[in-house]
Amino acid sequence: MGMTRRGALLVTASSLLVGAVGCGAPEAPGDTTGDTTGEVPQRPGKAVTLNVLDVAGNLQLTQGMIDEFVSKNPDVISRVTYSKAPAPELAGKIKAQQGADRVDIGLVLTGVDGLAAGIEQGLWIDVLPTFQDRLGGMRDYLAPAAAMQQLAGNAGVTVTYYPSGPLLEYLPSRLPTPPTSADALLAWAKANPRKFQYARPANSGPGRTFLMGLPYILGDSNPKDPTAGWDKTWAFLKELGQYVDYYPSGTTETMKNLANGTAHLIVSTTGWDINPRVLGTVPKEARITPIDGFHWVTDAHYAVMPKGVSTDTQAAVLALLAFMLTPEQQAKAYDEGYFYPGPAIKEVQLSSAPQKSQDAIREFGRPEYDALIAGNPTEVPLDAKSLVAAFSRWDREIGGGKVKQG
């Protein structure tokens, strides 16, 4: 995921290396720049400049939370800068800074893809259980969000959650009767070559949700084991791939292609259904359908801290995360349906969200989502190692040679 609509201050990766935490003059006493094992104070010795890297489109949900914290706590964070990058670039970017002993990104906002890659390579600080007492909001997670938190291990902190998908999206004017089963999808794609599309799973929320959801739909032997338990899924994707023209590198292009007619049927999720219609990227009349026998493969966004950031920066980030996990701030995660519903903690109602969010979801949301969410099982995504293996195999055997930049 990755559409943006706010006029955020965006800085390039190279400018992150200028004037950031850990560079220039020494920090306040008690700060141990680059030392992730020293005691982390409740508050930083002096206000820090916080560089935030978003590889999940999460700022669309949380930038308002962060900006409000900074405005209310200038003694904790004096300035914040925002940068964005594709999820597949995250691990290399962080490793390069760690290798140079110059970690200037204090907070990363990521989905399960970037989280998994970083866990596998040992890039993140273990926030839990050491700092769990500072993050009281974690005790109030929704049950599926708590399951997503378990998936994060000790490194990530869940900041937003949604049931995700997989869903299929279409325009009735072009496709009056969509396929609603796996067999029907395959037959439709064969009869309508180049009209079905999904983006590369390693850089697409709907793409990876489709990848992880198929084993449940197809009845594979072990939906949690892409190496030995997905025989039906890999065979299905290979056959389906015969009728796919190319795989976009990101989800946004699939939405544009649905709107312009290049694609007549795409993979979607609750948020990717609602928000592009709010923005006008996709016509309002677009519809969705589940695939028979589907399970929700849930999704979340996480906050992680790279190893090598100063203890003052760690203190500032922990204070920020505690603020973000309060009900008042979580209500902002409804946004305009981008990660619908969005809040990760219990009893955060749409009526508490900003009026703009309420208006957008009432106009563009779907009444059927309540029944679909209540009436279908939820599954956590693959663990870090398995997810990396699934992405690698998809790139190698299914679509890597047909991925195109938008």
mmCIF file of C-alpha atoms in Angstrom, residues 62-374:
data_model
loop_
_atom_site.group_PDB
_atom_site.id
_atom_site.type_symbol
_atom_site.label_atom_id
_atom_site.label_comp_id
_atom_site.label_asym_id
_atom_site.label_seq_id
_atom_site.Cartn_x
_atom_site.Cartn_y
_atom_site.Cartn_z
ATOM 1 C CA THR A 62 -0.735 8.095 11.794
ATOM 2 C CA GLN A 63 0.904 11.338 10.691
ATOM 3 C CA GLY A 64 -1.797 13.310 12.461
ATOM 4 C CA MET A 65 -1.009 11.412 15.663
ATOM 5 C CA ILE A 66 2.714 12.064 15.328
ATOM 6 C CA ASP A 67 2.310 15.742 14.485
ATOM 7 C CA GLU A 68 0.018 16.287 17.463
ATOM 8 C CA PHE A 69 2.501 14.609 19.803
ATOM 9 C CA VAL A 70 5.333 16.788 18.498
ATOM 10 C CA SER A 71 3.261 19.958 18.911
ATOM 11 C CA LYS A 72 2.386 19.005 22.491
ATOM 12 C CA ASN A 73 5.848 17.691 23.466
ATOM 13 C CA PRO A 74 8.530 19.940 21.957
ATOM 14 C CA ASP A 75 10.840 18.971 24.826
ATOM 15 C CA VAL A 76 10.736 15.343 23.606
ATOM 16 C CA ILE A 77 10.780 15.758 19.824
ATOM 17 C CA SER A 78 11.890 19.130 18.498
ATOM 18 C CA ARG A 79 11.333 18.318 14.834
ATOM 19 C CA VAL A 80 10.128 15.409 12.745
ATOM 20 C CA THR A 81 10.892 14.625 9.120
ATOM 21 C CA TYR A 82 9.136 12.075 6.971
ATOM 22 C CA SER A 83 10.510 9.866 4.232
ATOM 23 C CA LYS A 84 8.948 7.088 2.188
ATOM 24 C CA ALA A 85 10.393 4.095 0.371
ATOM 25 C CA PRO A 86 9.185 0.806 -1.131
ATOM 26 C CA ALA A 87 9.173 -2.041 1.372
ATOM 27 C CA PRO A 88 11.741 -4.154 -0.547
ATOM 28 C CA GLU A 89 14.288 -1.339 -0.159
ATOM 29 C CA LEU A 90 13.930 -1.102 3.622
ATOM 30 C CA ALA A 91 16.381 -3.767 4.792
ATOM 31 C CA GLY A 92 19.153 -2.561 2.469
ATOM 32 C CA LYS A 93 18.671 1.045 3.537
ATOM 33 C CA ILE A 94 18.853 0.214 7.253
ATOM 34 C CA LYS A 95 21.777 -2.205 6.842
ATOM 35 C CA ALA A 96 23.761 0.443 4.982
ATOM 36 C CA GLN A 97 23.311 2.919 7.821
ATOM 37 C CA GLN A 98 24.143 0.302 10.448
ATOM 38 C CA GLY A 99 27.216 -0.775 8.503
ATOM 39 C CA ALA A 100 28.413 2.823 8.432
ATOM 40 C CA ASP A 101 27.620 3.239 12.165
ATOM 41 C CA ARG A 102 25.407 6.146 11.196
ATOM 42 C CA VAL A 103 21.797 5.203 11.949
ATOM 43 C CA ASP A 104 19.722 8.310 11.379
ATOM 44 C CA ILE A 105 16.281 6.772 10.943
ATOM 45 C CA GLY A 106 14.756 6.690 14.397
ATOM 46 C CA LEU A 107 11.373 5.171 13.620
ATOM 47 C CA VAL A 108 10.253 2.864 10.818
ATOM 48 C CA LEU A 109 6.580 2.328 10.021
ATOM 49 C CA THR A 110 6.204 -0.948 8.168
ATOM 50 C CA GLY A 111 3.856 -3.745 7.255
ATOM 51 C CA VAL A 112 4.545 -7.403 7.813
ATOM 52 C CA ASP A 113 6.803 -7.495 4.749
ATOM 53 C CA GLY A 114 9.404 -4.996 5.963
ATOM 54 C CA LEU A 115 9.023 -6.224 9.527
ATOM 55 C CA ALA A 116 9.758 -9.798 8.452
ATOM 56 C CA ALA A 117 12.784 -8.866 6.364
ATOM 57 C CA GLY A 118 14.232 -6.865 9.243
ATOM 58 C CA ILE A 119 13.623 -9.602 11.821
ATOM 59 C CA GLU A 120 15.311 -12.154 9.586
ATOM 60 C CA GLN A 121 18.389 -9.947 9.293
ATOM 61 C CA GLY A 122 18.431 -8.807 12.925
ATOM 62 C CA LEU A 123 17.891 -5.115 12.161
ATOM 63 C CA TRP A 124 15.398 -4.121 14.863
ATOM 64 C CA ILE A 125 15.694 -3.344 18.564
ATOM 65 C CA ASP A 126 13.677 -5.675 20.795
ATOM 66 C CA VAL A 127 11.103 -3.319 22.305
ATOM 67 C CA LEU A 128 9.370 -6.126 24.178
ATOM 68 C CA PRO A 129 9.244 -7.204 26.888
ATOM 69 C CA THR A 130 11.700 -4.578 28.160
ATOM 70 C CA PHE A 131 9.498 -1.562 27.472
ATOM 71 C CA GLN A 132 6.035 -3.116 27.580
ATOM 72 C CA ASP A 133 5.109 -1.249 30.756
ATOM 73 C CA ARG A 134 5.566 2.048 28.904
ATOM 74 C CA LEU A 135 3.050 1.002 26.246
ATOM 75 C CA GLY A 136 -0.113 0.479 28.258
ATOM 76 C CA GLY A 137 -2.327 0.672 25.170
ATOM 77 C CA MET A 138 -1.022 -2.717 24.072
ATOM 78 C CA ARG A 139 -3.166 -4.275 26.822
ATOM 79 C CA ASP A 140 -6.268 -3.070 24.966
ATOM 80 C CA TYR A 141 -5.620 -4.572 21.525
ATOM 81 C CA LEU A 142 -8.521 -6.050 19.594
ATOM 82 C CA ALA A 143 -8.185 -9.844 19.565
ATOM 83 C CA PRO A 144 -7.034 -10.038 15.903
ATOM 84 C CA ALA A 145 -4.657 -7.118 16.482
ATOM 85 C CA ALA A 146 -3.227 -8.950 19.499
ATOM 86 C CA ALA A 147 -2.667 -11.960 17.239
ATOM 87 C CA MET A 148 -0.855 -9.686 14.788
ATOM 88 C CA GLN A 149 1.259 -8.437 17.676
ATOM 89 C CA GLN A 150 2.265 -11.996 18.503
ATOM 90 C CA LEU A 151 3.450 -12.324 14.914
ATOM 91 C CA ALA A 152 5.735 -9.327 15.434
ATOM 92 C CA GLY A 153 7.754 -11.065 18.110
ATOM 93 C CA ASN A 154 9.624 -8.642 20.336
ATOM 94 C CA ALA A 155 10.593 -6.112 17.691
ATOM 95 C CA GLY A 156 7.428 -4.498 16.344
ATOM 96 C CA VAL A 157 4.620 -2.598 18.042
ATOM 97 C CA THR A 158 1.243 -2.814 16.318
ATOM 98 C CA VAL A 159 -0.095 0.692 15.666
ATOM 99 C CA THR A 160 -2.949 0.017 13.200
ATOM 100 C CA TYR A 161 -4.935 -3.071 12.168
ATOM 101 C CA TYR A 162 -7.444 -4.230 9.574
ATOM 102 C CA PRO A 163 -8.968 -7.533 8.432
ATOM 103 C CA SER A 164 -7.618 -6.927 4.915
ATOM 104 C CA GLY A 165 -8.743 -9.576 2.395
ATOM 105 C CA PRO A 166 -8.339 -11.081 -0.129
ATOM 106 C CA LEU A 167 -11.200 -9.573 -2.111
ATOM 107 C CA LEU A 168 -11.793 -9.088 -5.821
ATOM 108 C CA GLU A 169 -12.756 -5.658 -7.149
ATOM 109 C CA TYR A 170 -14.448 -4.773 -10.420
ATOM 110 C CA LEU A 171 -16.625 -2.240 -12.235
ATOM 111 C CA PRO A 172 -20.125 -3.602 -12.966
ATOM 112 C CA SER A 173 -20.244 -1.660 -16.233
ATOM 113 C CA ARG A 174 -17.348 -3.771 -17.545
ATOM 114 C CA LEU A 175 -17.902 -6.979 -15.588
ATOM 115 C CA PRO A 176 -21.574 -7.493 -14.688
ATOM 116 C CA THR A 177 -21.035 -10.946 -13.146
ATOM 117 C CA PRO A 178 -17.641 -11.463 -11.489
ATOM 118 C CA PRO A 179 -16.150 -14.862 -10.678
ATOM 119 C CA THR A 180 -16.732 -15.858 -7.077
ATOM 120 C CA SER A 181 -14.756 -19.108 -6.809
ATOM 121 C CA ALA A 182 -11.154 -20.065 -7.501
ATOM 122 C CA ASP A 183 -12.147 -22.242 -10.460
ATOM 123 C CA ALA A 184 -14.325 -19.491 -11.876
ATOM 124 C CA LEU A 185 -11.503 -16.979 -11.494
ATOM 125 C CA LEU A 186 -9.139 -19.211 -13.415
ATOM 126 C CA ALA A 187 -11.712 -19.773 -16.151
ATOM 127 C CA TRP A 188 -12.499 -16.062 -16.374
ATOM 128 C CA ALA A 189 -8.800 -15.126 -16.605
ATOM 129 C CA LYS A 190 -8.324 -17.682 -19.384
ATOM 130 C CA ALA A 191 -11.310 -16.299 -21.288
ATOM 131 C CA ASN A 192 -10.214 -12.695 -20.674
ATOM 132 C CA PRO A 193 -6.404 -12.677 -20.960
ATOM 133 C CA ARG A 194 -4.531 -9.643 -19.620
ATOM 134 C CA LYS A 195 -7.635 -8.367 -17.805
ATOM 135 C CA PHE A 196 -6.892 -9.817 -14.340
ATOM 136 C CA GLN A 197 -4.197 -8.139 -12.295
ATOM 137 C CA TYR A 198 -2.506 -8.052 -8.938
ATOM 138 C CA ALA A 199 0.730 -6.405 -7.851
ATOM 139 C CA ARG A 200 3.990 -8.009 -6.764
ATOM 140 C CA PRO A 201 3.296 -9.447 -3.289
ATOM 141 C CA ALA A 202 6.590 -8.231 -1.781
ATOM 142 C CA ASN A 203 5.453 -4.615 -2.303
ATOM 143 C CA SER A 204 1.664 -4.835 -2.184
ATOM 144 C CA GLY A 205 -0.742 -5.415 0.676
ATOM 145 C CA PRO A 206 -3.464 -6.865 -1.568
ATOM 146 C CA GLY A 207 -0.850 -8.857 -3.495
ATOM 147 C CA ARG A 208 0.552 -10.581 -0.444
ATOM 148 C CA THR A 209 -2.931 -11.045 1.039
ATOM 149 C CA PHE A 210 -3.985 -12.846 -2.135
ATOM 150 C CA LEU A 211 -0.829 -14.946 -1.985
ATOM 151 C CA MET A 212 -1.413 -15.946 1.639
ATOM 152 C CA GLY A 213 -5.182 -16.317 1.263
ATOM 153 C CA LEU A 214 -5.169 -18.797 -1.606
ATOM 154 C CA PRO A 215 -3.999 -21.797 0.491
ATOM 155 C CA TYR A 216 -7.184 -21.490 2.588
ATOM 156 C CA ILE A 217 -9.415 -21.055 -0.462
ATOM 157 C CA LEU A 218 -7.810 -23.973 -2.318
ATOM 158 C CA GLY A 219 -7.585 -26.302 0.675
ATOM 159 C CA ASP A 220 -3.813 -26.683 0.680
ATOM 160 C CA SER A 221 -2.225 -29.113 3.124
ATOM 161 C CA ASN A 222 -0.590 -26.456 5.314
ATOM 162 C CA PRO A 223 -1.478 -22.784 4.708
ATOM 163 C CA LYS A 224 1.345 -21.744 7.072
ATOM 164 C CA ASP A 225 4.080 -23.530 5.089
ATOM 165 C CA PRO A 226 4.710 -22.031 1.632
ATOM 166 C CA THR A 227 7.649 -24.344 1.057
ATOM 167 C CA ALA A 228 6.059 -27.752 1.637
ATOM 168 C CA GLY A 229 2.350 -27.046 2.120
ATOM 169 C CA TRP A 230 1.275 -24.921 -0.846
ATOM 170 C CA ASP A 231 1.267 -27.367 -3.770
ATOM 171 C CA LYS A 232 -2.192 -26.286 -4.926
ATOM 172 C CA THR A 233 -1.415 -22.588 -4.509
ATOM 173 C CA TRP A 234 1.791 -22.604 -6.533
ATOM 174 C CA ALA A 235 0.158 -24.654 -9.275
ATOM 175 C CA PHE A 236 -2.832 -22.293 -9.347
ATOM 176 C CA LEU A 237 -0.638 -19.185 -9.517
ATOM 177 C CA LYS A 238 1.458 -20.646 -12.324
ATOM 178 C CA GLU A 239 -1.628 -21.437 -14.371
ATOM 179 C CA LEU A 240 -3.182 -18.067 -13.605
ATOM 180 C CA GLY A 241 0.055 -16.362 -14.588
ATOM 181 C CA GLN A 242 -0.330 -17.571 -18.157
ATOM 182 C CA TYR A 243 -3.160 -15.083 -18.549
ATOM 183 C CA VAL A 244 -1.548 -12.157 -16.671
ATOM 184 C CA ASP A 245 0.113 -9.589 -18.911
ATOM 185 C CA TYR A 246 2.383 -8.166 -16.199
ATOM 186 C CA TYR A 247 2.519 -7.591 -12.446
ATOM 187 C CA PRO A 248 2.675 -3.932 -11.335
ATOM 188 C CA SER A 249 5.326 -3.118 -8.769
ATOM 189 C CA GLY A 250 2.756 -1.557 -6.435
ATOM 190 C CA THR A 251 -0.961 -1.589 -5.678
ATOM 191 C CA THR A 252 -1.759 1.939 -6.824
ATOM 192 C CA GLU A 253 -1.145 1.022 -10.453
ATOM 193 C CA THR A 254 -3.674 -1.795 -10.270
ATOM 194 C CA MET A 255 -6.279 0.698 -9.057
ATOM 195 C CA LYS A 256 -5.523 3.073 -11.906
ATOM 196 C CA ASN A 257 -5.684 0.193 -14.358
ATOM 197 C CA LEU A 258 -9.094 -0.827 -13.037
ATOM 198 C CA ALA A 259 -10.303 2.725 -13.550
ATOM 199 C CA ASN A 260 -8.907 3.107 -17.075
ATOM 200 C CA GLY A 261 -9.978 -0.315 -18.286
ATOM 201 C CA THR A 262 -6.558 -1.905 -18.648
ATOM 202 C CA ALA A 263 -7.731 -4.371 -15.996
ATOM 203 C CA HIS A 264 -11.312 -5.510 -15.446
ATOM 204 C CA LEU A 265 -10.714 -7.489 -12.257
ATOM 205 C CA ILE A 266 -8.092 -6.868 -9.581
ATOM 206 C CA VAL A 267 -7.180 -8.097 -6.118
ATOM 207 C CA SER A 268 -8.203 -5.757 -3.325
ATOM 208 C CA THR A 269 -8.739 -5.392 0.432
ATOM 209 C CA THR A 270 -11.218 -3.437 2.544
ATOM 210 C CA GLY A 271 -9.002 -0.366 2.691
ATOM 211 C CA TRP A 272 -7.870 -0.502 -0.912
ATOM 212 C CA ASP A 273 -11.516 -0.763 -1.905
ATOM 213 C CA ILE A 274 -12.704 2.252 0.094
ATOM 214 C CA ASN A 275 -9.881 4.783 -0.046
ATOM 215 C CA PRO A 276 -9.217 4.912 -3.801
ATOM 216 C CA ARG A 277 -12.923 5.562 -4.326
ATOM 217 C CA VAL A 278 -12.791 8.367 -1.749
ATOM 218 C CA LEU A 279 -9.843 9.851 -3.626
ATOM 219 C CA GLY A 280 -11.475 9.426 -7.017
ATOM 220 C CA THR A 281 -8.762 7.079 -8.288
ATOM 221 C CA VAL A 282 -11.414 4.403 -8.756
ATOM 222 C CA PRO A 283 -15.051 5.159 -9.672
ATOM 223 C CA LYS A 284 -17.438 5.160 -6.747
ATOM 224 C CA GLU A 285 -19.565 2.438 -8.357
ATOM 225 C CA ALA A 286 -16.805 -0.182 -8.142
ATOM 226 C CA ARG A 287 -17.848 -3.297 -6.265
ATOM 227 C CA ILE A 288 -16.141 -6.111 -4.380
ATOM 228 C CA THR A 289 -16.711 -9.810 -4.003
ATOM 229 C CA PRO A 290 -15.055 -12.415 -1.794
ATOM 230 C CA ILE A 291 -13.914 -15.754 -3.172
ATOM 231 C CA ASP A 292 -15.872 -18.772 -1.948
ATOM 232 C CA GLY A 293 -14.325 -20.260 1.181
ATOM 233 C CA PHE A 294 -12.055 -17.312 1.877
ATOM 234 C CA HIS A 295 -10.496 -16.542 5.236
ATOM 235 C CA TRP A 296 -9.503 -13.012 6.163
ATOM 236 C CA VAL A 297 -5.721 -12.784 6.201
ATOM 237 C CA THR A 298 -5.361 -9.946 8.657
ATOM 238 C CA ASP A 299 -2.861 -7.133 8.373
ATOM 239 C CA ALA A 300 -1.268 -4.559 10.607
ATOM 240 C CA HIS A 301 1.255 -1.779 10.536
ATOM 241 C CA TYR A 302 4.110 -1.794 12.982
ATOM 242 C CA ALA A 303 6.494 0.664 14.527
ATOM 243 C CA VAL A 304 10.092 -0.550 14.810
ATOM 244 C CA MET A 305 13.354 1.051 15.860
ATOM 245 C CA PRO A 306 16.563 0.156 14.030
ATOM 246 C CA LYS A 307 19.474 -1.070 16.093
ATOM 247 C CA GLY A 308 22.000 1.715 16.460
ATOM 248 C CA VAL A 309 19.685 4.615 17.313
ATOM 249 C CA SER A 310 20.531 6.644 20.386
ATOM 250 C CA THR A 311 18.942 5.974 23.747
ATOM 251 C CA ASP A 312 17.468 9.480 23.669
ATOM 252 C CA THR A 313 15.791 8.655 20.381
ATOM 253 C CA GLN A 314 14.510 5.384 21.828
ATOM 254 C CA ALA A 315 13.038 7.296 24.778
ATOM 255 C CA ALA A 316 11.312 9.742 22.441
ATOM 256 C CA VAL A 317 9.892 7.001 20.228
ATOM 257 C CA LEU A 318 8.545 5.037 23.191
ATOM 258 C CA ALA A 319 6.780 8.141 24.510
ATOM 259 C CA LEU A 320 5.356 8.770 21.043
ATOM 260 C CA LEU A 321 4.087 5.193 20.697
ATOM 261 C CA ALA A 322 2.371 5.344 24.094
ATOM 262 C CA PHE A 323 0.542 8.453 22.862
ATOM 263 C CA MET A 324 -0.416 6.811 19.559
ATOM 264 C CA LEU A 325 -2.018 3.851 21.349
ATOM 265 C CA THR A 326 -4.561 5.979 23.248
ATOM 266 C CA PRO A 327 -8.214 5.781 22.113
ATOM 267 C CA GLU A 328 -8.305 9.447 21.126
ATOM 268 C CA GLN A 329 -5.370 9.051 18.756
ATOM 269 C CA GLN A 330 -6.399 5.634 17.467
ATOM 270 C CA ALA A 331 -9.673 7.131 16.213
ATOM 271 C CA LYS A 332 -7.616 8.993 13.616
ATOM 272 C CA ALA A 333 -6.712 5.630 12.067
ATOM 273 C CA TYR A 334 -10.154 5.445 10.460
ATOM 274 C CA ASP A 335 -8.720 8.067 8.104
ATOM 275 C CA GLU A 336 -10.653 7.858 4.821
ATOM 276 C CA GLY A 337 -10.902 4.095 4.793
ATOM 277 C CA TYR A 338 -7.298 3.453 3.766
ATOM 278 C CA PHE A 339 -6.819 0.640 6.307
ATOM 279 C CA TYR A 340 -10.463 0.075 7.178
ATOM 280 C CA PRO A 341 -11.365 0.033 9.978
ATOM 281 C CA GLY A 342 -7.826 0.988 11.183
ATOM 282 C CA PRO A 343 -7.769 1.219 14.988
ATOM 283 C CA ALA A 344 -5.821 -1.543 16.730
ATOM 284 C CA ILE A 345 -7.354 -1.157 20.174
ATOM 285 C CA LYS A 346 -10.823 -1.903 21.505
ATOM 286 C CA GLU A 347 -13.866 0.334 21.633
ATOM 287 C CA VAL A 348 -12.680 3.030 19.246
ATOM 288 C CA GLN A 349 -15.816 4.048 17.385
ATOM 289 C CA LEU A 350 -16.172 5.838 14.062
ATOM 290 C CA SER A 351 -18.118 8.529 15.920
ATOM 291 C CA SER A 352 -14.862 9.463 17.681
ATOM 292 C CA ALA A 353 -12.969 9.927 14.426
ATOM 293 C CA PRO A 354 -12.467 13.296 12.748
ATOM 294 C CA GLN A 355 -15.560 14.462 10.876
ATOM 295 C CA LYS A 356 -13.783 14.049 7.547
ATOM 296 C CA SER A 357 -13.261 10.361 8.307
ATOM 297 C CA GLN A 358 -16.863 9.894 9.370
ATOM 298 C CA ASP A 359 -18.172 11.516 6.202
ATOM 299 C CA ALA A 360 -15.890 9.521 3.892
ATOM 300 C CA ILE A 361 -16.677 6.132 5.399
ATOM 301 C CA ARG A 362 -20.396 6.760 5.569
ATOM 302 C CA GLU A 363 -20.412 7.635 1.873
ATOM 303 C CA PHE A 364 -17.899 5.118 0.509
ATOM 304 C CA GLY A 365 -17.906 2.308 3.052
ATOM 305 C CA ARG A 366 -19.873 -0.892 2.502
ATOM 306 C CA PRO A 367 -22.595 -2.220 4.815
ATOM 307 C CA GLU A 368 -21.677 -5.784 3.807
ATOM 308 C CA TYR A 369 -18.271 -5.486 5.466
ATOM 309 C CA ASP A 370 -19.727 -5.910 8.943
ATOM 310 C CA ALA A 371 -21.260 -9.258 7.972
ATOM 311 C CA LEU A 372 -18.170 -10.399 6.068
ATOM 312 C CA ILE A 373 -15.911 -9.530 9.003
ATOM 313 C CA ALA A 374 -18.188 -11.271 11.503
#
